[in-house]
mmCIF file of C-alpha atoms in Angstrom:
data_model
loop_
_atom_site.group_PDB
_atom_site.id
_atom_site.type_symbol
_atom_site.label_atom_id
_atom_site.label_comp_id
_atom_site.label_asym_id
_atom_site.label_seq_id
_atom_site.Cartn_x
_atom_site.Cartn_y
_atom_site.Cartn_z
ATOM 1 C CA UNK A 8 4.912 16.204 -27.527
ATOM 2 C CA UNK A 9 1.558 14.548 -26.959
ATOM 3 C CA UNK A 10 0.191 11.469 -28.624
ATOM 4 C CA UNK A 11 -3.433 12.474 -28.301
ATOM 5 C CA UNK A 12 -4.329 9.793 -25.767
ATOM 6 C CA UNK A 13 -5.135 10.808 -22.232
ATOM 7 C CA UNK A 14 -2.915 9.410 -19.474
ATOM 8 C CA UNK A 15 -4.268 6.231 -17.880
ATOM 9 C CA UNK A 16 -6.411 6.840 -14.833
ATOM 10 C CA UNK A 17 -5.554 5.065 -11.627
ATOM 11 C CA UNK A 18 -8.342 2.784 -10.453
ATOM 12 C CA UNK A 19 -10.279 4.158 -7.524
ATOM 13 C CA UNK A 20 -9.477 2.547 -4.178
ATOM 14 C CA UNK A 21 -12.315 0.639 -2.633
ATOM 15 C CA UNK A 22 -13.753 1.806 0.641
ATOM 16 C CA UNK A 23 -12.581 -1.355 2.399
ATOM 17 C CA UNK A 24 -8.969 -0.824 1.317
ATOM 18 C CA UNK A 25 -9.109 2.684 2.729
ATOM 19 C CA UNK A 26 -10.861 1.923 6.014
ATOM 20 C CA UNK A 27 -9.281 -1.444 6.888
ATOM 21 C CA UNK A 28 -5.828 -0.080 7.850
ATOM 22 C CA UNK A 29 -7.451 2.674 9.917
ATOM 23 C CA UNK A 30 -9.710 0.184 11.695
ATOM 24 C CA UNK A 31 -6.760 -2.140 12.360
ATOM 25 C CA UNK A 32 -4.704 0.708 13.832
ATOM 26 C CA UNK A 33 -7.628 1.822 16.020
ATOM 27 C CA UNK A 34 -8.127 -1.767 17.219
ATOM 28 C CA UNK A 35 -4.445 -2.133 18.185
ATOM 29 C CA UNK A 36 -4.474 1.182 20.063
ATOM 30 C CA UNK A 37 -7.678 0.203 21.897
ATOM 31 C CA UNK A 38 -6.240 -3.214 22.825
ATOM 32 C CA UNK A 39 -3.088 -1.610 24.266
ATOM 33 C CA UNK A 40 -5.127 0.965 26.167
ATOM 34 C CA UNK A 41 -7.373 -1.744 27.679
ATOM 35 C CA UNK A 42 -4.344 -3.799 28.722
ATOM 36 C CA UNK A 43 -2.866 -0.789 30.515
ATOM 37 C CA UNK A 44 -6.200 -0.058 32.232
ATOM 38 C CA UNK A 45 -6.493 -3.655 33.466
ATOM 39 C CA UNK A 46 -2.833 -3.621 34.557
ATOM 40 C CA UNK A 47 -3.433 -0.430 36.531
ATOM 41 C CA UNK A 48 -6.609 -1.838 38.140
ATOM 42 C CA UNK A 49 -5.247 -5.274 39.011
ATOM 43 C CA UNK A 50 -1.543 -5.758 38.319
ATOM 44 C CA UNK A 51 0.808 -6.582 35.501
ATOM 45 C CA UNK A 52 0.995 -10.194 36.691
ATOM 46 C CA UNK A 53 -2.798 -10.594 36.300
ATOM 47 C CA UNK A 54 -2.592 -9.244 32.742
ATOM 48 C CA UNK A 55 0.232 -11.673 31.975
ATOM 49 C CA UNK A 56 -1.817 -14.574 33.377
ATOM 50 C CA UNK A 57 -4.836 -13.515 31.278
ATOM 51 C CA UNK A 58 -2.742 -13.350 28.126
ATOM 52 C CA UNK A 59 -1.113 -16.743 28.754
ATOM 53 C CA UNK A 60 -4.463 -18.348 29.616
ATOM 54 C CA UNK A 61 -6.006 -16.941 26.446
ATOM 55 C CA UNK A 62 -3.138 -18.250 24.328
ATOM 56 C CA UNK A 63 -3.304 -21.733 25.886
ATOM 57 C CA UNK A 64 -7.106 -21.930 25.626
ATOM 58 C CA UNK A 65 -6.978 -20.698 22.030
ATOM 59 C CA UNK A 66 -4.391 -23.327 21.101
ATOM 60 C CA UNK A 67 -6.486 -26.097 22.667
ATOM 61 C CA UNK A 68 -9.632 -24.915 20.862
ATOM 62 C CA UNK A 69 -7.848 -24.644 17.515
ATOM 63 C CA UNK A 70 -6.353 -28.099 17.919
ATOM 64 C CA UNK A 71 -9.666 -29.757 18.746
ATOM 65 C CA UNK A 72 -11.528 -27.895 15.967
ATOM 66 C CA UNK A 73 -8.815 -28.881 13.515
ATOM 67 C CA UNK A 74 -9.102 -32.531 14.543
ATOM 68 C CA UNK A 75 -12.890 -32.406 14.133
ATOM 69 C CA UNK A 76 -12.517 -30.821 10.705
ATOM 70 C CA UNK A 77 -10.006 -33.483 9.649
ATOM 71 C CA UNK A 78 -12.253 -36.264 10.965
ATOM 72 C CA UNK A 79 -15.214 -34.773 9.085
ATOM 73 C CA UNK A 80 -13.156 -34.546 5.893
ATOM 74 C CA UNK A 81 -12.032 -38.150 6.268
ATOM 75 C CA UNK A 82 -15.616 -39.338 6.751
ATOM 76 C CA UNK A 83 -16.774 -37.333 3.741
ATOM 77 C CA UNK A 84 -14.029 -38.774 1.555
ATOM 78 C CA UNK A 85 -14.921 -42.302 2.685
ATOM 79 C CA UNK A 86 -18.522 -41.734 1.583
ATOM 80 C CA UNK A 87 -17.539 -40.846 -1.997
ATOM 81 C CA UNK A 88 -19.133 -43.383 -4.355
ATOM 82 C CA UNK A 89 -16.591 -45.937 -5.506
ATOM 83 C CA UNK A 90 -14.150 -44.986 -2.763
ATOM 84 C CA UNK A 91 -12.858 -47.269 -0.008
ATOM 85 C CA UNK A 92 -15.483 -47.938 2.619
ATOM 86 C CA UNK A 93 -18.244 -46.300 0.555
ATOM 87 C CA UNK A 94 -21.769 -47.115 1.582
ATOM 88 C CA UNK A 95 -24.822 -47.366 -0.652
ATOM 89 C CA UNK A 96 -26.690 -44.674 1.277
ATOM 90 C CA UNK A 97 -24.961 -41.334 1.730
ATOM 91 C CA UNK A 98 -26.138 -39.777 4.969
ATOM 92 C CA UNK A 99 -26.307 -36.026 5.474
ATOM 93 C CA UNK A 100 -23.817 -34.153 7.611
ATOM 94 C CA UNK A 101 -23.669 -35.269 11.185
ATOM 95 C CA UNK A 102 -25.054 -32.850 13.761
ATOM 96 C CA UNK A 103 -22.417 -30.730 15.426
ATOM 97 C CA UNK A 104 -19.996 -31.050 12.511
ATOM 98 C CA UNK A 105 -20.581 -27.582 11.109
ATOM 99 C CA UNK A 106 -18.872 -24.438 12.299
ATOM 100 C CA UNK A 107 -15.312 -25.707 12.684
ATOM 101 C CA UNK A 108 -14.043 -22.661 10.819
ATOM 102 C CA UNK A 109 -15.622 -20.270 13.313
ATOM 103 C CA UNK A 110 -14.362 -22.365 16.221
ATOM 104 C CA UNK A 111 -10.852 -22.076 14.803
ATOM 105 C CA UNK A 112 -11.363 -18.332 14.345
ATOM 106 C CA UNK A 113 -12.472 -18.088 17.979
ATOM 107 C CA UNK A 114 -9.335 -19.947 19.057
ATOM 108 C CA UNK A 115 -7.183 -17.645 16.946
ATOM 109 C CA UNK A 116 -8.832 -14.578 18.477
ATOM 110 C CA UNK A 117 -8.115 -15.995 21.932
ATOM 111 C CA UNK A 118 -4.466 -16.491 21.011
ATOM 112 C CA UNK A 119 -4.059 -12.870 19.880
ATOM 113 C CA UNK A 120 -3.009 -10.786 22.878
ATOM 114 C CA UNK A 121 -5.699 -8.351 23.942
ATOM 115 C CA UNK A 122 -9.009 -8.070 25.748
ATOM 116 C CA UNK A 123 -11.260 -7.223 22.793
ATOM 117 C CA UNK A 124 -10.012 -10.172 20.751
ATOM 118 C CA UNK A 125 -10.475 -12.454 23.785
ATOM 119 C CA UNK A 126 -14.085 -11.314 24.226
ATOM 120 C CA UNK A 127 -14.782 -11.818 20.505
ATOM 121 C CA UNK A 128 -13.179 -15.276 20.644
ATOM 122 C CA UNK A 129 -15.224 -16.262 23.691
ATOM 123 C CA UNK A 130 -18.415 -15.058 21.965
ATOM 124 C CA UNK A 131 -17.631 -17.313 19.010
ATOM 125 C CA UNK A 132 -16.812 -20.267 21.255
ATOM 126 C CA UNK A 133 -19.551 -20.050 23.850
ATOM 127 C CA UNK A 134 -22.549 -18.808 21.838
ATOM 128 C CA UNK A 135 -23.590 -21.094 18.960
ATOM 129 C CA UNK A 136 -26.222 -18.571 17.727
ATOM 130 C CA UNK A 137 -23.394 -16.111 17.035
ATOM 131 C CA UNK A 138 -21.596 -18.719 14.918
ATOM 132 C CA UNK A 139 -24.845 -19.555 13.106
ATOM 133 C CA UNK A 140 -25.602 -15.899 12.345
ATOM 134 C CA UNK A 141 -22.057 -15.273 11.123
ATOM 135 C CA UNK A 142 -22.212 -18.402 8.959
ATOM 136 C CA UNK A 143 -25.460 -17.304 7.324
ATOM 137 C CA UNK A 144 -24.124 -13.800 6.719
ATOM 138 C CA UNK A 145 -20.899 -15.147 5.198
ATOM 139 C CA UNK A 146 -22.778 -17.584 2.967
ATOM 140 C CA UNK A 147 -25.149 -14.883 1.677
ATOM 141 C CA UNK A 148 -22.262 -12.497 1.077
ATOM 142 C CA UNK A 149 -20.287 -15.090 -0.881
ATOM 143 C CA UNK A 150 -23.318 -16.049 -2.953
ATOM 144 C CA UNK A 151 -23.973 -12.390 -3.786
ATOM 145 C CA UNK A 152 -20.359 -11.828 -4.829
ATOM 146 C CA UNK A 153 -20.254 -14.994 -6.922
ATOM 147 C CA UNK A 154 -23.412 -13.932 -8.786
ATOM 148 C CA UNK A 155 -21.965 -10.472 -9.408
ATOM 149 C CA UNK A 156 -18.590 -11.776 -10.632
ATOM 150 C CA UNK A 157 -17.941 -11.685 -14.337
ATOM 151 C CA UNK A 158 -18.144 -15.104 -15.972
ATOM 152 C CA UNK A 159 -14.860 -16.885 -16.392
ATOM 153 C CA UNK A 160 -12.834 -14.543 -14.248
ATOM 154 C CA UNK A 161 -11.742 -16.874 -11.442
ATOM 155 C CA UNK A 162 -12.051 -20.258 -13.105
ATOM 156 C CA UNK A 163 -10.049 -19.196 -16.156
ATOM 157 C CA UNK A 164 -7.288 -17.874 -13.932
ATOM 158 C CA UNK A 165 -7.085 -21.182 -12.068
ATOM 159 C CA UNK A 166 -7.127 -23.154 -15.306
ATOM 160 C CA UNK A 167 -4.372 -21.038 -16.832
ATOM 161 C CA UNK A 168 -2.257 -21.323 -13.709
ATOM 162 C CA UNK A 169 -2.763 -25.071 -13.707
ATOM 163 C CA UNK A 170 -1.792 -25.401 -17.360
ATOM 164 C CA UNK A 171 1.371 -23.299 -16.919
ATOM 165 C CA UNK A 172 0.640 -21.646 -20.229
ATOM 166 C CA UNK A 173 -0.425 -18.033 -20.765
ATOM 167 C CA UNK A 174 -3.259 -18.905 -23.144
ATOM 168 C CA UNK A 175 -4.418 -21.957 -21.143
ATOM 169 C CA UNK A 176 -4.569 -24.225 -24.193
ATOM 170 C CA UNK A 177 -2.954 -27.640 -24.246
ATOM 171 C CA UNK A 178 -2.976 -29.881 -27.281
ATOM 172 C CA UNK A 179 -2.444 -33.564 -26.598
ATOM 173 C CA UNK A 180 -0.332 -35.243 -29.214
ATOM 174 C CA UNK A 181 2.855 -36.928 -30.221
ATOM 175 C CA UNK A 182 5.727 -35.649 -32.357
ATOM 176 C CA UNK A 183 6.587 -37.754 -35.406
ATOM 177 C CA UNK A 184 9.595 -36.784 -37.478
ATOM 178 C CA UNK A 185 9.547 -36.622 -41.259
ATOM 179 C CA UNK A 186 11.823 -39.644 -41.533
ATOM 180 C CA UNK A 187 9.174 -41.741 -39.770
ATOM 181 C CA UNK A 188 10.929 -42.159 -36.426
ATOM 182 C CA UNK A 189 9.412 -41.004 -33.219
ATOM 183 C CA UNK A 190 10.852 -38.199 -31.127
ATOM 184 C CA UNK A 191 13.214 -39.130 -28.330
ATOM 185 C CA UNK A 192 11.743 -39.854 -24.879
ATOM 186 C CA UNK A 193 11.557 -36.976 -22.443
ATOM 187 C CA UNK A 194 14.134 -38.346 -20.033
ATOM 188 C CA UNK A 195 16.986 -38.105 -22.560
ATOM 189 C CA UNK A 196 18.741 -34.811 -21.870
ATOM 190 C CA UNK A 197 17.503 -31.258 -21.895
ATOM 191 C CA UNK A 198 14.781 -30.092 -24.252
ATOM 192 C CA UNK A 199 15.092 -26.976 -26.362
ATOM 193 C CA UNK A 200 13.164 -23.929 -25.099
ATOM 194 C CA UNK A 201 9.648 -23.304 -26.321
ATOM 195 C CA UNK A 202 9.104 -20.231 -28.435
ATOM 196 C CA UNK A 203 5.719 -18.571 -28.867
#
């Protein structure tokens, strides 16, 4: 028996969702192949030293970039008008304070075992023009996606999650009983469940 309505169509998978797992698998296979080639050319001990050195260097870079980001956040919060230690003139960002995210990404790539990830991490760490170009590309891409997003899609979801209510509406008020007494305080025992 049919109801006359067609069955719901599955949404089409995006190209990124299709290609990302394939690209990740190809990257892992290439990393393993390069490690075996380097181990055959030098020795397994050299590969182990390279992997350990990359992990240690990546951890040091991530730690220092994280400290710089925290220091920058602290300075920004101190410059908020009306905050503690606020000054009358709010200076612009200090030089050399941008790009902590890409420095942390470079450290993470160094920590991941493999030669390709190490080269990509070193490119991010040692070449500031690469970080600048990636930052501009990321900023333009985010701006384009934010303009194309439907209005109210993300902000309404955050507001509804924050309100803990499905409809996102909260009415401030106080319950007064018909006999003129106020409702009991909230800390007196369990409350009855809410019904829609």
